[in-house]
Short mmCIF file of C-alpha atoms in Angstrom, two decimals:
data_model
loop_
_atom_site.label_atom_id
_atom_site.label_comp_id
_atom_site.label_asym_id
_atom_site.label_seq_id
_atom_site.Cartn_x
_atom_site.Cartn_y
_atom_site.Cartn_z
CA MET A 1187 108.86 189.66 124.66
CA ARG A 1188 106.15 189.65 127.71
CA LEU A 1189 107.95 191.28 131.72
CA GLU A 1190 106.01 189.98 134.82
CA GLY A 1191 106.08 192.27 137.74
CA LEU A 1192 109.62 193.69 136.54
CA GLY A 1193 111.89 196.31 139.36
CA LEU A 1194 115.29 197.17 140.12
CA ARG A 1195 116.54 198.54 143.19
CA GLY A 1196 119.35 199.93 143.86
CA SER A 1197 121.26 200.27 146.90
CA ARG A 1198 118.95 204.18 147.48
CA GLY A 1199 115.55 202.57 146.09
CA TRP A 1200 113.49 200.69 143.49
CA ALA A 1201 114.40 202.65 139.90
CA PHE A 1202 111.14 200.86 139.15
CA ARG A 1203 109.18 198.46 139.87
CA ASP A 1204 105.77 195.81 139.01
CA VAL A 1205 106.67 196.62 135.70
CA GLU A 1206 103.63 194.56 133.26
CA LEU A 1207 104.36 194.80 129.52
CA VAL A 1208 103.14 192.17 126.60
CA ALA A 1209 104.96 192.56 123.12
CA GLN A 1210 104.53 191.02 119.68
CA PRO A 1211 106.95 191.56 116.88
CA GLY A 1212 106.34 194.78 115.37
CA ASP A 1213 104.87 196.47 117.63
CA LEU A 1214 105.57 200.17 118.24
CA VAL A 1215 105.42 200.37 122.16
CA VAL A 1216 106.59 203.66 123.32
CA ILE A 1217 106.99 204.61 127.17
CA THR A 1218 105.78 208.15 129.35
CA GLY A 1219 106.44 209.45 132.44
CA ALA A 1220 108.63 211.93 134.45
CA SER A 1221 111.45 212.62 135.26
CA GLY A 1222 112.87 210.24 138.16
CA THR A 1223 110.46 207.41 136.99
CA GLY A 1224 112.57 204.13 135.70
CA ARG A 1225 112.36 204.62 131.86
CA SER A 1226 116.43 204.99 131.03
CA THR A 1227 116.78 202.42 134.27
CA LEU A 1228 113.62 200.24 132.41
CA LEU A 1229 115.23 200.34 128.60
CA LEU A 1230 118.63 199.44 130.84
CA ALA A 1231 117.20 196.21 131.65
CA ILE A 1232 114.83 194.87 129.00
CA ALA A 1233 118.29 195.39 127.29
CA GLY A 1234 120.11 192.74 129.29
CA ARG A 1235 122.64 195.38 130.38
CA LEU A 1236 120.52 195.30 133.96
CA GLN A 1237 120.02 192.36 135.82
CA PRO A 1238 116.52 192.99 137.81
CA THR A 1239 116.14 192.36 141.11
CA ALA A 1240 111.84 191.40 141.05
CA GLY A 1241 110.16 189.43 138.32
CA SER A 1242 110.96 188.13 135.51
CA LEU A 1243 111.54 189.57 131.53
CA GLU A 1244 111.05 186.30 129.07
CA LEU A 1245 112.32 187.69 124.91
CA ALA A 1246 112.80 185.40 122.23
CA GLY A 1247 112.34 181.73 124.94
CA CYS A 1248 115.11 183.86 126.62
CA THR A 1249 114.13 184.78 130.39
CA VAL A 1250 115.69 186.39 132.35
CA ALA A 1251 114.55 186.50 136.44
CA ALA A 1252 115.52 188.21 139.75
CA ASP A 1253 115.70 184.81 142.18
CA ARG A 1254 117.86 183.56 139.83
CA ARG A 1255 121.06 184.74 137.87
CA ASN A 1256 122.20 183.24 134.07
CA HIS A 1257 124.84 185.34 132.64
CA ARG A 1258 123.54 182.84 129.57
CA ALA A 1259 119.95 183.80 129.68
CA LEU A 1260 121.68 188.14 129.78
CA LYS A 1261 123.36 187.23 126.82
CA GLN A 1262 121.22 186.27 125.27
CA VAL A 1263 119.09 189.26 125.72
CA ARG A 1264 121.89 191.60 124.77
CA GLU A 1265 122.20 190.09 121.46
CA ARG A 1266 118.59 189.98 120.31
CA VAL A 1267 117.98 193.52 121.81
CA ALA A 1268 120.08 197.21 120.35
CA VAL A 1269 120.44 200.08 121.96
CA ALA A 1270 119.39 202.83 119.65
CA ARG A 1271 120.03 205.33 122.11
CA LEU A 1272 119.81 205.96 125.58
CA ALA A 1273 119.89 209.55 126.94
CA ASP A 1274 124.00 210.70 126.77
CA HIS A 1275 125.21 208.40 126.87
CA ILE A 1276 124.71 204.73 124.67
CA GLY A 1277 124.81 206.46 120.36
CA LEU A 1278 126.58 207.41 118.06
CA ASP A 1279 129.28 209.20 117.61
CA GLY A 1280 129.04 212.38 116.89
CA ASN A 1281 132.91 213.47 116.19
CA LEU A 1282 132.23 210.91 112.93
CA SER A 1283 130.23 211.08 109.66
CA VAL A 1284 127.27 209.62 109.27
CA GLN A 1285 128.91 207.37 106.40
CA THR A 1286 131.79 205.89 109.72
CA ASN A 1287 129.57 205.60 112.36
CA ALA A 1288 127.93 202.71 109.46
CA ARG A 1289 131.23 201.20 109.09
CA ASP A 1290 131.09 200.93 113.06
CA ALA A 1291 127.64 199.61 113.71
CA ALA A 1292 128.01 196.89 110.58
CA ASP A 1293 132.16 195.88 112.23
CA TRP A 1294 130.20 195.33 115.53
CA VAL A 1295 127.21 192.94 114.60
CA ARG A 1296 130.11 192.12 112.15
CA GLN A 1297 128.36 192.49 109.30
CA ARG A 1298 129.65 193.10 106.01
CA PRO A 1299 129.96 198.31 105.86
CA ALA A 1300 128.51 197.56 102.21
CA ASP A 1301 125.17 195.51 102.84
CA VAL A 1302 125.13 198.11 106.31
CA GLN A 1303 125.21 201.16 103.82
CA ASP A 1304 122.55 199.59 101.43
CA ARG A 1305 120.13 198.93 104.02
CA LEU A 1306 121.10 202.34 105.34
CA GLU A 1307 120.38 203.79 101.91
CA ASP A 1308 117.09 201.87 101.42
CA TRP A 1309 115.96 203.23 104.71
CA ARG A 1310 116.85 207.41 103.56
CA ALA A 1311 115.18 206.97 100.35
CA ARG A 1312 111.87 205.63 101.94
CA SER A 1313 111.56 208.13 104.32
CA GLY A 1314 113.25 211.08 102.34
CA LEU A 1315 115.66 212.41 104.59
CA VAL A 1316 119.02 212.78 103.83
CA LEU A 1317 121.47 211.47 106.25
CA GLU A 1318 124.17 213.63 104.54
CA PRO A 1319 127.60 211.11 104.08
CA HIS A 1320 129.90 212.73 104.98
CA THR A 1321 128.14 215.17 108.21
CA PRO A 1322 129.06 214.63 111.40
CA VAL A 1323 125.99 213.30 113.45
CA SER A 1324 126.31 215.64 115.35
CA GLU A 1325 125.58 218.50 112.72
CA LEU A 1326 122.59 217.28 111.21
CA PRO A 1327 119.53 218.23 111.92
CA ALA A 1328 117.86 216.29 115.63
CA LEU A 1329 115.30 214.46 113.77
CA GLU A 1330 117.33 213.98 111.39
CA ALA A 1331 119.81 212.43 113.91
CA THR A 1332 117.26 210.95 116.08
CA ALA A 1333 115.96 208.87 112.91
CA LEU A 1334 119.95 207.63 112.22
CA HIS A 1335 120.14 206.50 115.73
CA LEU A 1336 117.10 204.15 114.86
CA LEU A 1337 118.16 202.90 110.94
CA LEU A 1338 121.29 201.45 111.75
CA ALA A 1339 119.71 199.82 114.91
CA ALA A 1340 117.68 198.54 112.71
CA VAL A 1341 119.51 197.35 109.34
CA VAL A 1342 121.50 195.43 111.77
CA GLY A 1343 117.99 192.66 112.71
CA PRO A 1344 117.88 193.12 115.75
CA GLU A 1345 113.96 191.39 117.61
CA VAL A 1346 114.13 194.95 119.71
CA ILE A 1347 115.25 198.33 119.06
CA VAL A 1348 115.02 200.18 122.40
CA LEU A 1349 114.91 204.48 121.68
CA ASP A 1350 115.32 206.64 124.68
CA ASP A 1351 113.81 209.97 124.70
CA ALA A 1352 112.94 209.99 120.63
CA ASP A 1353 110.41 213.46 120.65
CA ALA A 1354 113.49 215.01 122.35
CA GLY A 1355 114.18 218.44 120.64
CA LEU A 1356 110.97 217.92 118.08
CA VAL A 1357 108.62 219.94 116.28
CA PRO A 1358 105.10 218.59 116.28
CA ALA A 1359 105.89 217.57 112.52
CA GLU A 1360 109.13 216.91 113.01
CA ARG A 1361 107.12 214.62 115.88
CA ASP A 1362 104.42 212.66 113.83
CA GLN A 1363 107.29 212.23 110.96
CA LEU A 1364 109.88 210.23 113.51
CA TRP A 1365 107.17 207.69 114.73
CA GLN A 1366 105.88 206.97 111.43
CA LEU A 1367 108.74 205.88 110.44
CA ALA A 1368 109.57 203.79 113.71
CA ALA A 1369 106.36 203.20 112.63
CA GLU A 1370 107.52 201.51 109.63
CA VAL A 1371 110.93 199.58 111.36
CA ALA A 1372 108.58 197.76 113.96
CA ALA A 1373 106.35 196.83 110.76
CA THR A 1374 108.85 194.55 110.30
CA GLY A 1375 109.08 193.30 112.10
CA THR A 1376 111.23 194.12 115.06
CA THR A 1377 109.74 195.26 118.73
CA VAL A 1378 110.52 199.18 119.11
CA ILE A 1379 110.15 199.91 123.00
CA ALA A 1380 110.89 203.80 122.88
CA THR A 1381 110.43 206.81 125.71
CA ALA A 1382 108.63 210.34 125.01
CA THR A 1383 106.94 213.05 126.26
CA ASP A 1384 103.88 212.25 124.51
CA VAL A 1385 101.89 209.15 122.41
CA PRO A 1386 101.61 209.21 119.89
CA ASP A 1387 98.85 207.82 117.04
CA GLN A 1388 101.50 204.78 115.91
CA ALA A 1389 101.27 202.90 118.91
CA ASP A 1390 100.47 199.94 119.98
CA VAL A 1391 101.99 199.98 123.18
CA HIS A 1392 101.31 202.92 125.72
CA LEU A 1393 102.65 202.10 129.52
CA VAL A 1394 102.87 204.68 132.18
CA LEU A 1395 105.24 205.03 134.41
CA HIS A 1396 104.74 206.65 137.47
CA ARG A 1397 106.68 207.81 141.01
CA HIS A 1398 104.40 206.20 143.43
CA SER A 1399 105.36 204.00 146.86
CA GLY A 1400 102.84 201.47 146.96
CA PRO A 1401 102.66 198.01 144.80
CA ALA A 1402 101.83 197.70 140.57
CA ALA A 1403 101.48 200.57 139.38
CA HIS A 1404 102.77 200.43 136.60
CA VAL A 1405 100.93 198.35 133.47
CA ALA A 1406 100.06 198.58 129.79
CA SER A 1407 97.61 199.34 127.64
CA SER A 1408 97.17 198.08 123.92
CA PRO A 1409 96.13 199.78 122.30
CA PRO A 1410 96.64 202.92 124.19
CA ALA A 1411 93.94 204.28 126.28
CA GLU A 1412 92.19 206.35 125.75
CA ALA A 1413 89.33 207.22 128.76
CA PRO A 1414 88.08 210.59 129.14
CA GLU A 1415 90.09 212.97 131.47
CA THR A 1416 88.08 213.03 134.75
CA PRO A 1417 89.18 213.48 138.91
CA GLN A 1418 87.12 210.24 139.66
CA SER A 1419 89.30 208.52 136.13
CA PRO A 1420 92.16 210.14 135.14
CA PRO A 1421 93.78 208.45 131.69
CA ASP A 1422 97.15 207.66 133.53
CA ALA A 1423 95.79 206.60 136.48
CA GLN A 1424 97.35 202.92 138.28
CA HIS A 1425 94.64 200.91 138.96
CA GLY A 1426 91.91 200.41 141.05
CA SER A 1427 89.82 203.32 142.69
CA PRO A 1428 91.69 206.91 144.09
CA SER A 1429 90.95 205.27 147.22
CA ASP A 1430 92.76 202.75 146.92
CA GLN A 1431 95.74 203.64 145.89
CA PRO A 1432 98.73 205.63 148.75
CA GLU A 1433 99.10 209.36 146.99
CA SER A 1434 102.31 209.73 146.32
CA PRO A 1435 103.97 212.68 147.50
CA PRO A 1436 106.15 214.71 145.12
CA GLU A 1437 110.03 213.29 145.23
CA ARG A 1438 113.05 215.56 144.02
CA GLU A 1439 113.94 214.76 140.25
CA ARG A 1440 116.71 212.18 140.27
CA GLN A 1441 119.74 211.96 137.18
CA GLU A 1442 119.44 208.20 136.52
CA SER A 1443 122.61 206.27 135.99
CA PRO A 1444 123.97 205.85 132.69
CA ALA A 1445 125.43 202.24 131.48
CA GLU A 1446 128.86 202.60 129.42
CA PRO A 1447 129.52 203.85 126.67
CA ASP A 1448 128.41 201.47 124.09
CA ARG A 1449 127.93 201.06 120.43
CA VAL A 1450 124.15 200.90 118.53
CA GLY A 1451 123.56 197.29 117.98
CA ARG A 1452 126.85 195.97 119.77
CA PRO A 1453 127.01 192.18 120.72
CA ASP A 1454 128.33 192.05 123.75
CA THR A 1455 130.12 189.74 125.68
CA ASP A 1456 130.79 190.70 128.74
CA GLU A 1457 128.45 191.25 131.49
CA PRO A 1458 127.80 194.81 132.13
CA ASP A 1459 130.12 196.68 134.07
CA GLN A 1460 128.43 199.67 135.60
CA ASP A 1461 127.59 200.86 139.20
CA GLU A 1462 123.64 200.11 139.94
CA PRO A 1463 121.57 203.30 138.78
CA ASP A 1464 121.57 206.10 141.85
CA GLN A 1465 117.18 205.71 142.85
CA PRO A 1466 115.69 206.57 145.22
CA ASP A 1467 116.64 206.92 148.68
CA GLU A 1468 115.52 203.58 150.26
CA PRO A 1469 112.79 202.83 151.75
CA ASP A 1470 111.87 202.28 155.50
CA GLN A 1471 114.64 203.76 156.63
CA PRO A 1472 114.05 204.74 161.04
CA GLY A 1473 113.05 208.03 160.73
CA THR A 1474 111.97 208.38 157.75
CA ASP A 1475 108.41 207.10 155.18
CA ARG A 1476 109.10 204.80 152.92
CA ASP A 1477 109.11 206.88 150.31
CA GLY A 1478 111.85 208.37 151.96
CA ALA A 1479 110.81 211.22 153.34
CA GLU A 1480 111.44 213.68 156.11
CA ARG A 1481 108.59 212.12 159.42
#
């Protein structure tokens, strides 16, 4: 997968822009950034659920570019990328049991439920997780619920899995378990891309998203950068020296618009029917600075 200058702009400004990323099969990619920097929206674009408005995305020979509308390419990307979970809007049905969600996942991708269940059992044994078949997903512990989203996306055989808020609600020991499991899923040849609050040791690539009014902010490092924290070169600094970058004034956090409800591994056949994400105020309006703040 290769992202070059990828950006998405809605009616109120940029959700994200200038994203550069190269990921190989087997990589665990972790995306961090403050709330409102476009992490979830970026996952939707990677999954082919949103058409970028700048730059391009290439996945296994399929290219989605802002300068040309190609619905077939978007569909091909969607068929290769499984959305394990995105915020509270894409994921498993919490009212249904583990077993029923597994059957549903098999139905969406037109596979035999018994085959999906067998592969899930294999992962259950390898991970040591309980994943009691008759327990509703909403009653699972946080670690098991997140792991189930990841594993049901993995067992349907996608080339890429995206997972939002991977470490949400987990204590440090559980986070390490989750990341170890994610690394094992990636080791099967799937690229796993997850948003998180912290960067685990298992990450092969780390992408930091920033709030900013200038260009070229989001570039991944591989392996995760471990530069010493100093006033001149903070670990999450953008390219160039501090004097080369415009300062980003504080912005109020905005909730990103969700995609329409979906299922894990569902191969979409129609174009996404959704509004563009709620974005920061339009830059360069009369009487405002580029970031939308009043002069």
